[in-house]
Amino acid sequence: MKILVTGGLGYIGSHTAVALQQAGFEVLIVDNMSNSSIDVLEDIASITGETPQFKYLDLRNKEDVHHYFKTHREIDGIIHFAASKAVGESVENPLLYYENNLSTLVYLLQECAKYEIQNFIFSSSCTVYGEPDRLPITEKAPIKKATSPYGNTKQISEEIIFDTTQVSALKAIALRYFNPIGAHESVEIGELPLGVPQNLVPFITQTAIGLREQLAVFGDDYPTEDGTCIRDYIHVMDLAEAHVIALQRLLEKKNKTPFEVFNVGTGKGSSVLEVIQAFENVSQMPLNYKVVNRRPGDVTAVYADTGLANNELGWKAKRNLEESLRSAWKWEQKVKLKKKDY
Ligand code: UFG
């Protein structure tokens, strides 16, 4: 079966491409390389022995999208990752986010209707929940007003997909990711943040390797046990495997409704200081960090209720925080050796 992975050279996309190939799917990748490198294609092949079919495609170009589908028949399903994902940048440049994340989705869904592609997995985020009233968060938690244009695009995308499934043959699953970290165990692929990392774990590993002077811990006056924010950090390969299982659910017509959503997290919350501590254990070295002011927009605590994903989807995260951090650290060391571009 042929599966189109949009944004398949990116962080989560590349790991999912590997998981798909290992599950026996033929993978087609499109990517505009705005935040990824063509080298990833061969890195994927070095793990699986198979180079995915690749085409440079900017999904904002409707004509090009149409041409791609016209010339690539027999796509059985789509996993749609291609999108912009930096919260701060989305506040600075909302229209870029609405165009990159929404018009592209509309064009893709139009082609799905034209070419009768019925299976669609969407890359959503726990950001759709905002500051939760109750923890752990279930999929039934209310969707609150988004705190950034990025978050808003994820909410609107889910609505666009839901509405489409109500009037067409499309079946879709939105996976609401918590905080993906780590790298494939082969360390052939991993996260390659552009510039200064915004996310905690790449900032930690880059500090440990000497690329950054010091990690700033954003606030220790939150109402949590040690005062730092709590998140649900999930190994990127666990997340990748969730996509394969979700896709199989649609292909085997096991979905209960045309549009389903699942939380994809571990169910365990870890504070920023706990992550630092776990990283120090894994790397056997102290991390240079300093507590600074809160970062605007951060919620206090978010972690998943994974009951629905465990029981209904039949998926469960297998790797723990230490394992995830170990792979992130190995990856950082490998990147340094290979002198990959930061
Ligand atoms: N943090 C630091 N220092 C840093 C970076 C992060 O202390 O240099 C803290 C943050 O304050 C937060 C935690 O580490 O408490 C995690 O921060 P990340 O930026 O790694 O992750 P977020 O939870 O803020 O963001 C993630 C995704 C977003 C998504 C968001 C939804 O990266 O794409 O979850 O809440 F929108």
Tab-separated table of C-alpha atoms and ligand atoms in Angstrom:
chain	number	residue	atom	x	y	z
A	1	MET	CA	0.000	0.000	0.000
A	2	LYS	CA	1.211	3.467	-0.893
A	3	ILE	CA	1.144	6.120	1.790
A	4	LEU	CA	1.875	9.768	1.132
A	5	VAL	CA	3.733	11.455	3.979
A	6	THR	CA	3.688	15.237	3.680
A	7	GLY	CA	6.580	16.849	5.521
A	8	GLY	CA	8.225	13.439	5.540
A	9	LEU	CA	11.753	14.833	5.775
A	10	GLY	CA	10.909	16.626	9.023
A	11	TYR	CA	11.384	15.421	12.574
A	12	ILE	CA	8.213	13.417	13.195
A	13	GLY	CA	7.621	12.745	9.493
A	14	SER	CA	10.968	11.008	8.990
A	15	HIS	CA	10.509	8.755	12.014
A	16	THR	CA	7.022	7.882	10.825
A	17	ALA	CA	8.340	7.114	7.335
A	18	VAL	CA	10.694	4.571	8.932
A	19	ALA	CA	7.908	3.031	11.008
A	20	LEU	CA	5.669	2.816	7.926
A	21	GLN	CA	8.333	1.127	5.808
A	22	GLN	CA	9.076	-1.305	8.605
A	23	ALA	CA	5.374	-2.148	8.764
A	24	GLY	CA	5.449	-2.966	5.037
A	25	PHE	CA	4.041	0.225	3.514
A	26	GLU	CA	5.484	1.936	0.471
A	27	VAL	CA	6.260	5.527	1.436
A	28	LEU	CA	5.993	8.579	-0.803
A	29	ILE	CA	7.323	11.809	0.649
A	30	VAL	CA	6.605	15.374	-0.338
A	31	ASP	CA	8.350	18.227	1.423
A	32	ASN	CA	9.286	21.840	0.680
A	33	MET	CA	12.421	21.559	2.844
A	34	SER	CA	11.611	24.781	4.684
A	35	ASN	CA	12.761	23.120	7.910
A	36	SER	CA	14.416	19.910	6.745
A	37	SER	CA	17.195	18.541	4.584
A	38	ILE	CA	17.261	16.206	1.597
A	39	ASP	CA	19.977	14.177	3.381
A	40	VAL	CA	17.210	12.735	5.554
A	41	LEU	CA	16.019	10.650	2.611
A	42	GLU	CA	19.219	8.603	2.596
A	43	ASP	CA	19.260	8.520	6.392
A	44	ILE	CA	15.834	6.866	6.276
A	45	ALA	CA	17.143	4.422	3.670
A	46	SER	CA	20.145	3.567	5.806
A	47	ILE	CA	17.757	2.319	8.499
A	48	THR	CA	15.229	0.513	6.344
A	49	GLY	CA	17.226	-0.316	3.217
A	50	GLU	CA	14.643	1.459	1.112
A	51	THR	CA	14.654	5.028	-0.206
A	52	PRO	CA	11.193	6.563	-0.098
A	53	GLN	CA	9.946	8.064	-3.326
A	54	PHE	CA	10.507	11.811	-2.967
A	55	LYS	CA	9.169	14.908	-4.653
A	56	TYR	CA	9.840	18.510	-3.752
A	57	LEU	CA	6.405	20.041	-3.302
A	58	ASP	CA	5.227	23.232	-1.681
A	59	LEU	CA	1.641	22.524	-0.684
A	60	ARG	CA	0.792	26.237	-0.862
A	61	ASN	CA	0.956	25.971	-4.620
A	62	LYS	CA	-2.459	24.613	-5.534
A	63	GLU	CA	-1.512	23.918	-9.155
A	64	ASP	CA	1.529	21.900	-8.108
A	65	VAL	CA	-0.509	19.966	-5.573
A	66	HIS	CA	-3.047	19.133	-8.238
A	67	HIS	CA	-0.317	18.069	-10.650
A	68	TYR	CA	1.248	15.832	-8.006
A	69	PHE	CA	-1.970	13.922	-7.420
A	70	LYS	CA	-2.719	13.729	-11.101
A	71	THR	CA	0.613	12.045	-11.682
A	72	HIS	CA	0.652	9.919	-8.528
A	73	ARG	CA	-2.442	7.755	-8.605
A	74	GLU	CA	-2.964	4.800	-6.272
A	75	ILE	CA	-2.259	6.625	-3.014
A	76	ASP	CA	-4.060	4.642	-0.319
A	77	GLY	CA	-3.676	7.092	2.523
A	78	ILE	CA	-2.085	10.352	3.617
A	79	ILE	CA	-0.282	11.260	6.801
A	80	HIS	CA	-0.155	15.013	6.852
A	81	PHE	CA	2.722	16.558	8.814
A	82	ALA	CA	3.752	19.440	6.579
A	83	ALA	CA	3.104	22.594	8.602
A	84	SER	CA	4.799	25.384	10.484
A	85	LYS	CA	5.134	24.745	14.203
A	86	ALA	CA	6.814	27.574	16.077
A	87	VAL	CA	4.435	29.207	18.549
A	88	GLY	CA	6.393	32.495	18.808
A	89	GLU	CA	6.802	32.855	15.062
A	90	SER	CA	3.056	32.332	14.614
A	91	VAL	CA	2.348	35.284	16.911
A	92	GLU	CA	4.737	37.464	14.849
A	93	ASN	CA	3.449	36.297	11.486
A	94	PRO	CA	-0.079	34.885	11.776
A	95	LEU	CA	-0.877	35.001	8.058
A	96	LEU	CA	2.116	32.828	7.283
A	97	TYR	CA	0.668	30.249	9.681
A	98	TYR	CA	-2.859	30.471	8.337
A	99	GLU	CA	-1.559	30.038	4.808
A	100	ASN	CA	1.007	27.327	5.573
A	101	ASN	CA	-1.200	25.286	7.847
A	102	LEU	CA	-4.724	25.861	6.537
A	103	SER	CA	-4.758	26.550	2.809
A	104	THR	CA	-2.442	23.579	2.311
A	105	LEU	CA	-4.839	21.332	4.196
A	106	VAL	CA	-7.761	22.492	2.065
A	107	TYR	CA	-5.839	21.770	-1.155
A	108	LEU	CA	-4.918	18.300	0.073
A	109	LEU	CA	-8.490	17.468	1.059
A	110	GLN	CA	-9.745	18.677	-2.317
A	111	GLU	CA	-7.395	16.205	-3.997
A	112	CYS	CA	-8.546	13.461	-1.626
A	113	ALA	CA	-12.095	14.035	-2.873
A	114	LYS	CA	-11.004	14.115	-6.517
A	115	TYR	CA	-8.918	10.955	-6.379
A	116	GLU	CA	-11.013	9.084	-3.803
A	117	ILE	CA	-8.326	8.925	-1.150
A	118	GLN	CA	-10.263	8.037	1.961
A	119	ASN	CA	-7.688	7.585	4.704
A	120	PHE	CA	-6.202	10.660	6.336
A	121	ILE	CA	-4.101	11.012	9.478
A	122	PHE	CA	-3.612	14.513	10.824
A	123	SER	CA	-0.826	15.855	12.968
A	124	SER	CA	-2.588	17.707	15.780
A	125	SER	CA	-1.393	18.899	19.160
A	126	CYS	CA	-2.321	18.990	22.825
A	127	THR	CA	-2.114	22.734	22.358
A	128	VAL	CA	-5.785	22.546	21.295
A	129	TYR	CA	-6.696	22.086	24.987
A	130	GLY	CA	-5.047	25.277	26.285
A	131	GLU	CA	-4.753	25.431	30.092
A	132	PRO	CA	-6.602	22.317	31.230
A	133	ASP	CA	-9.230	22.330	34.000
A	134	ARG	CA	-8.481	18.737	34.935
A	135	LEU	CA	-5.499	16.400	34.619
A	136	PRO	CA	-4.788	14.072	32.973
A	137	ILE	CA	-6.514	15.499	29.894
A	138	THR	CA	-9.006	13.343	28.058
A	139	GLU	CA	-10.107	13.854	24.474
A	140	LYS	CA	-13.431	15.099	25.874
A	141	ALA	CA	-11.817	18.129	27.514
A	142	PRO	CA	-13.158	21.388	26.113
A	143	ILE	CA	-11.273	23.063	23.313
A	144	LYS	CA	-10.510	26.526	24.639
A	145	LYS	CA	-9.638	29.638	22.746
A	146	ALA	CA	-6.189	29.108	21.282
A	147	THR	CA	-3.357	31.111	22.807
A	148	SER	CA	-1.452	31.453	19.524
A	149	PRO	CA	-2.187	31.484	15.790
A	150	TYR	CA	-0.261	28.168	15.615
A	151	GLY	CA	-2.639	26.604	18.158
A	152	ASN	CA	-5.566	28.128	16.324
A	153	THR	CA	-4.477	26.472	13.063
A	154	LYS	CA	-4.552	23.080	14.799
A	155	GLN	CA	-8.065	23.734	16.142
A	156	ILE	CA	-9.352	25.007	12.796
A	157	SER	CA	-7.658	22.131	10.945
A	158	GLU	CA	-9.506	19.608	13.088
A	159	GLU	CA	-12.768	21.411	12.269
A	160	ILE	CA	-12.004	21.500	8.552
A	161	ILE	CA	-11.309	17.764	8.575
A	162	PHE	CA	-14.373	16.975	10.688
A	163	ASP	CA	-16.670	18.970	8.390
A	164	THR	CA	-15.205	17.244	5.339
A	165	THR	CA	-15.724	13.771	6.779
A	166	GLN	CA	-19.397	14.606	7.338
A	167	VAL	CA	-20.106	15.134	3.654
A	168	SER	CA	-17.665	12.833	1.866
A	169	ALA	CA	-16.108	9.385	1.962
A	170	LEU	CA	-13.111	10.733	3.852
A	171	LYS	CA	-12.187	9.007	7.118
A	172	ALA	CA	-9.707	10.763	9.339
A	173	ILE	CA	-7.880	10.495	12.627
A	174	ALA	CA	-6.284	13.472	14.363
A	175	LEU	CA	-3.469	12.550	16.715
A	176	ARG	CA	-2.986	15.116	19.448
A	177	TYR	CA	0.684	14.947	20.294
A	178	PHE	CA	2.097	15.882	23.640
A	179	ASN	CA	5.839	16.713	23.685
A	180	PRO	CA	7.814	14.585	21.195
A	181	ILE	CA	11.508	14.117	22.014
A	182	GLY	CA	14.371	11.752	21.217
A	183	ALA	CA	15.663	10.087	18.093
A	184	HIS	CA	15.541	6.762	16.270
A	185	GLU	CA	17.637	4.178	18.113
A	186	SER	CA	19.986	3.870	15.115
A	187	VAL	CA	20.672	7.624	15.510
A	188	GLU	CA	20.497	7.937	11.733
A	189	ILE	CA	17.613	10.388	12.105
A	190	GLY	CA	16.614	12.804	14.868
A	191	GLU	CA	15.563	16.374	15.478
A	192	LEU	CA	17.472	19.118	13.649
A	193	PRO	CA	16.138	22.415	14.982
A	194	LEU	CA	16.821	25.479	12.865
A	195	GLY	CA	18.819	28.087	14.782
A	196	VAL	CA	18.381	28.436	18.525
A	197	PRO	CA	16.065	25.673	19.737
A	198	GLN	CA	12.767	26.798	21.250
A	199	ASN	CA	12.022	23.438	22.839
A	200	LEU	CA	13.410	22.115	26.081
A	201	VAL	CA	15.185	18.892	25.107
A	202	PRO	CA	17.143	20.160	22.084
A	203	PHE	CA	18.177	23.147	24.193
A	204	ILE	CA	19.376	20.794	26.927
A	205	THR	CA	21.403	18.607	24.554
A	206	GLN	CA	22.896	21.604	22.746
A	207	THR	CA	23.917	23.086	26.099
A	208	ALA	CA	25.496	19.806	27.168
A	209	ILE	CA	27.491	19.563	23.942
A	210	GLY	CA	28.732	23.138	24.316
A	211	LEU	CA	26.751	24.840	21.568
A	212	ARG	CA	24.762	26.890	24.091
A	213	GLU	CA	26.143	28.476	27.195
A	214	GLN	CA	23.318	27.802	29.602
A	215	LEU	CA	19.761	26.532	29.680
A	216	ALA	CA	17.224	29.062	30.928
A	217	VAL	CA	14.513	27.372	32.988
A	218	PHE	CA	11.407	29.459	32.405
A	219	GLY	CA	10.012	30.007	35.900
A	220	ASP	CA	10.036	28.015	39.140
A	221	ASP	CA	7.039	29.707	40.722
A	222	TYR	CA	4.305	27.622	39.085
A	223	PRO	CA	1.858	25.782	41.356
A	224	THR	CA	3.623	22.428	40.899
A	225	GLU	CA	5.719	20.414	43.360
A	226	ASP	CA	9.079	21.921	42.351
A	227	GLY	CA	7.614	25.093	40.820
A	228	THR	CA	8.487	24.259	37.183
A	229	CYS	CA	6.051	23.384	34.395
A	230	ILE	CA	4.926	19.845	33.771
A	231	ARG	CA	4.712	18.224	30.332
A	232	ASP	CA	4.228	14.758	28.898
A	233	TYR	CA	7.409	13.914	26.972
A	234	ILE	CA	6.944	11.128	24.438
A	235	HIS	CA	9.615	9.284	22.452
A	236	VAL	CA	9.301	10.189	18.771
A	237	MET	CA	9.343	6.499	17.747
A	238	ASP	CA	6.388	5.764	20.046
A	239	LEU	CA	4.647	8.662	18.347
A	240	ALA	CA	5.651	7.368	14.898
A	241	GLU	CA	4.221	3.946	15.725
A	242	ALA	CA	0.928	5.548	16.778
A	243	HIS	CA	0.595	6.878	13.213
A	244	VAL	CA	1.041	3.431	11.728
A	245	ILE	CA	-1.567	1.951	14.059
A	246	ALA	CA	-4.002	4.802	13.363
A	247	LEU	CA	-3.541	4.316	9.634
A	248	GLN	CA	-4.118	0.572	9.904
A	249	ARG	CA	-7.300	1.292	11.862
A	250	LEU	CA	-8.641	3.341	8.950
A	251	LEU	CA	-7.466	0.899	6.276
A	252	GLU	CA	-9.098	-1.977	8.127
A	253	LYS	CA	-12.244	0.143	8.592
A	254	LYS	CA	-12.104	-0.271	12.359
A	255	ASN	CA	-12.842	3.383	13.061
A	256	LYS	CA	-16.060	4.027	14.977
A	257	THR	CA	-16.835	7.406	13.434
A	258	PRO	CA	-15.550	9.139	10.293
A	259	PHE	CA	-13.448	11.520	12.375
A	260	GLU	CA	-11.664	10.367	15.513
A	261	VAL	CA	-9.157	12.021	17.812
A	262	PHE	CA	-6.628	10.408	20.117
A	263	ASN	CA	-4.197	11.785	22.650
A	264	VAL	CA	-0.689	10.549	21.971
A	265	GLY	CA	1.345	10.894	25.126
A	266	THR	CA	2.796	8.671	27.823
A	267	GLY	CA	0.308	9.675	30.499
A	268	LYS	CA	3.178	10.685	32.773
A	269	GLY	CA	3.960	14.306	33.537
A	270	SER	CA	7.529	15.449	34.201
A	271	SER	CA	8.633	18.849	35.441
A	272	VAL	CA	11.424	20.811	33.776
A	273	LEU	CA	13.698	20.093	36.750
A	274	GLU	CA	12.879	16.381	36.560
A	275	VAL	CA	13.827	16.359	32.884
A	276	ILE	CA	17.130	18.076	33.708
A	277	GLN	CA	17.784	15.564	36.487
A	278	ALA	CA	16.984	12.623	34.204
A	279	PHE	CA	19.260	14.077	31.541
A	280	GLU	CA	22.102	14.448	34.053
A	281	ASN	CA	21.659	10.790	35.012
A	282	VAL	CA	21.695	9.662	31.419
A	283	SER	CA	24.641	11.808	30.300
A	284	GLN	CA	26.552	11.466	33.568
A	285	MET	CA	27.354	15.150	33.511
A	286	PRO	CA	25.962	18.237	35.234
A	287	LEU	CA	23.924	20.639	33.115
A	288	ASN	CA	24.522	24.370	33.292
A	289	TYR	CA	21.118	25.951	33.915
A	290	LYS	CA	19.592	28.965	35.576
A	291	VAL	CA	16.030	29.756	36.569
A	292	VAL	CA	14.730	32.879	34.829
A	293	ASN	CA	11.302	34.503	34.432
A	294	ARG	CA	8.318	32.620	33.090
A	295	ARG	CA	7.912	32.378	29.310
A	296	PRO	CA	4.664	34.088	28.243
A	297	GLY	CA	2.023	31.653	27.059
A	298	ASP	CA	3.291	28.551	28.904
A	299	VAL	CA	0.601	26.510	30.625
A	300	THR	CA	1.381	25.119	34.084
A	301	ALA	CA	0.857	21.434	33.508
A	302	VAL	CA	-0.295	19.202	30.653
A	303	TYR	CA	-0.254	15.436	30.436
A	304	ALA	CA	-2.378	12.935	28.608
A	305	ASP	CA	-5.066	10.564	29.656
A	306	THR	CA	-4.042	7.761	27.331
A	307	GLY	CA	-7.010	5.494	28.057
A	308	LEU	CA	-8.650	5.988	24.681
A	309	ALA	CA	-5.414	5.459	22.728
A	310	ASN	CA	-4.582	2.377	24.833
A	311	ASN	CA	-7.997	0.729	24.732
A	312	GLU	CA	-9.547	1.878	21.485
A	313	LEU	CA	-6.526	2.417	19.251
A	314	GLY	CA	-4.529	-0.390	20.850
A	315	TRP	CA	-1.405	1.746	21.179
A	316	LYS	CA	0.735	2.486	24.206
A	317	ALA	CA	4.042	4.321	24.614
A	318	LYS	CA	6.803	1.781	25.268
A	319	ARG	CA	9.795	3.994	25.975
A	320	ASN	CA	10.340	6.020	29.138
A	321	LEU	CA	11.831	9.458	29.733
A	322	GLU	CA	15.378	8.170	30.340
A	323	GLU	CA	15.368	6.163	27.132
A	324	SER	CA	14.045	9.147	25.196
A	325	LEU	CA	16.695	11.449	26.641
A	326	ARG	CA	19.436	8.886	26.026
A	327	SER	CA	18.540	8.767	22.345
A	328	ALA	CA	18.351	12.581	22.169
A	329	TRP	CA	21.823	12.786	23.712
A	330	LYS	CA	23.294	10.132	21.399
A	331	TRP	CA	21.800	12.023	18.461
A	332	GLU	CA	23.317	15.332	19.556
A	333	GLN	CA	26.740	13.689	19.777
A	334	LYS	CA	26.287	12.130	16.354
A	335	VAL	CA	25.213	15.472	14.842
A	336	LYS	CA	28.359	17.058	16.214
A	337	LEU	CA	30.504	14.318	14.671
A	338	LYS	CA	28.781	14.594	11.321
A	339	LYS	CA	28.878	18.387	11.601
A	340	LYS	CA	25.319	18.581	10.409
A	341	ASP	CA	23.883	22.022	9.941
A	342	TYR	CA	22.146	23.466	12.980
B	1	UFG	N1	11.482	25.349	28.710
B	1	UFG	C1	12.488	25.923	29.439
B	1	UFG	N2	13.569	26.404	28.776
B	1	UFG	C2	13.702	26.327	27.428
B	1	UFG	C3	12.672	25.705	26.680
B	1	UFG	C4	11.575	25.242	27.353
B	1	UFG	O1	12.407	26.022	30.675
B	1	UFG	O2	14.720	26.797	26.900
B	1	UFG	C5	10.307	24.818	29.415
B	1	UFG	C6	9.019	25.494	28.994
B	1	UFG	O3	8.789	26.633	29.764
B	1	UFG	C7	8.013	24.377	29.236
B	1	UFG	C8	8.800	23.093	28.978
B	1	UFG	O4	10.167	23.465	29.064
B	1	UFG	O5	7.644	24.380	30.569
B	1	UFG	C9	8.538	22.513	27.615
B	1	UFG	O6	8.707	23.510	26.640
B	1	UFG	P1	8.800	23.205	25.076
B	1	UFG	O7	8.999	24.505	24.376
B	1	UFG	O8	9.771	22.111	24.840
B	1	UFG	O9	7.392	22.594	24.766
B	1	UFG	P2	5.934	23.254	24.903
B	1	UFG	O10	5.200	22.390	25.851
B	1	UFG	O11	5.962	24.683	25.194
B	1	UFG	O12	5.487	23.179	23.397
B	1	UFG	C10	5.016	22.010	22.853
B	1	UFG	C11	5.263	22.004	21.343
B	1	UFG	C12	4.432	23.046	20.649
B	1	UFG	C13	3.008	22.966	21.098
B	1	UFG	C14	2.931	23.031	22.598
B	1	UFG	C15	1.550	22.891	23.127
B	1	UFG	O13	6.620	22.212	21.045
B	1	UFG	O14	4.509	22.831	19.263
B	1	UFG	O15	3.677	21.968	23.147
B	1	UFG	O16	1.506	23.215	24.466
B	1	UFG	F1	2.275	23.967	20.605
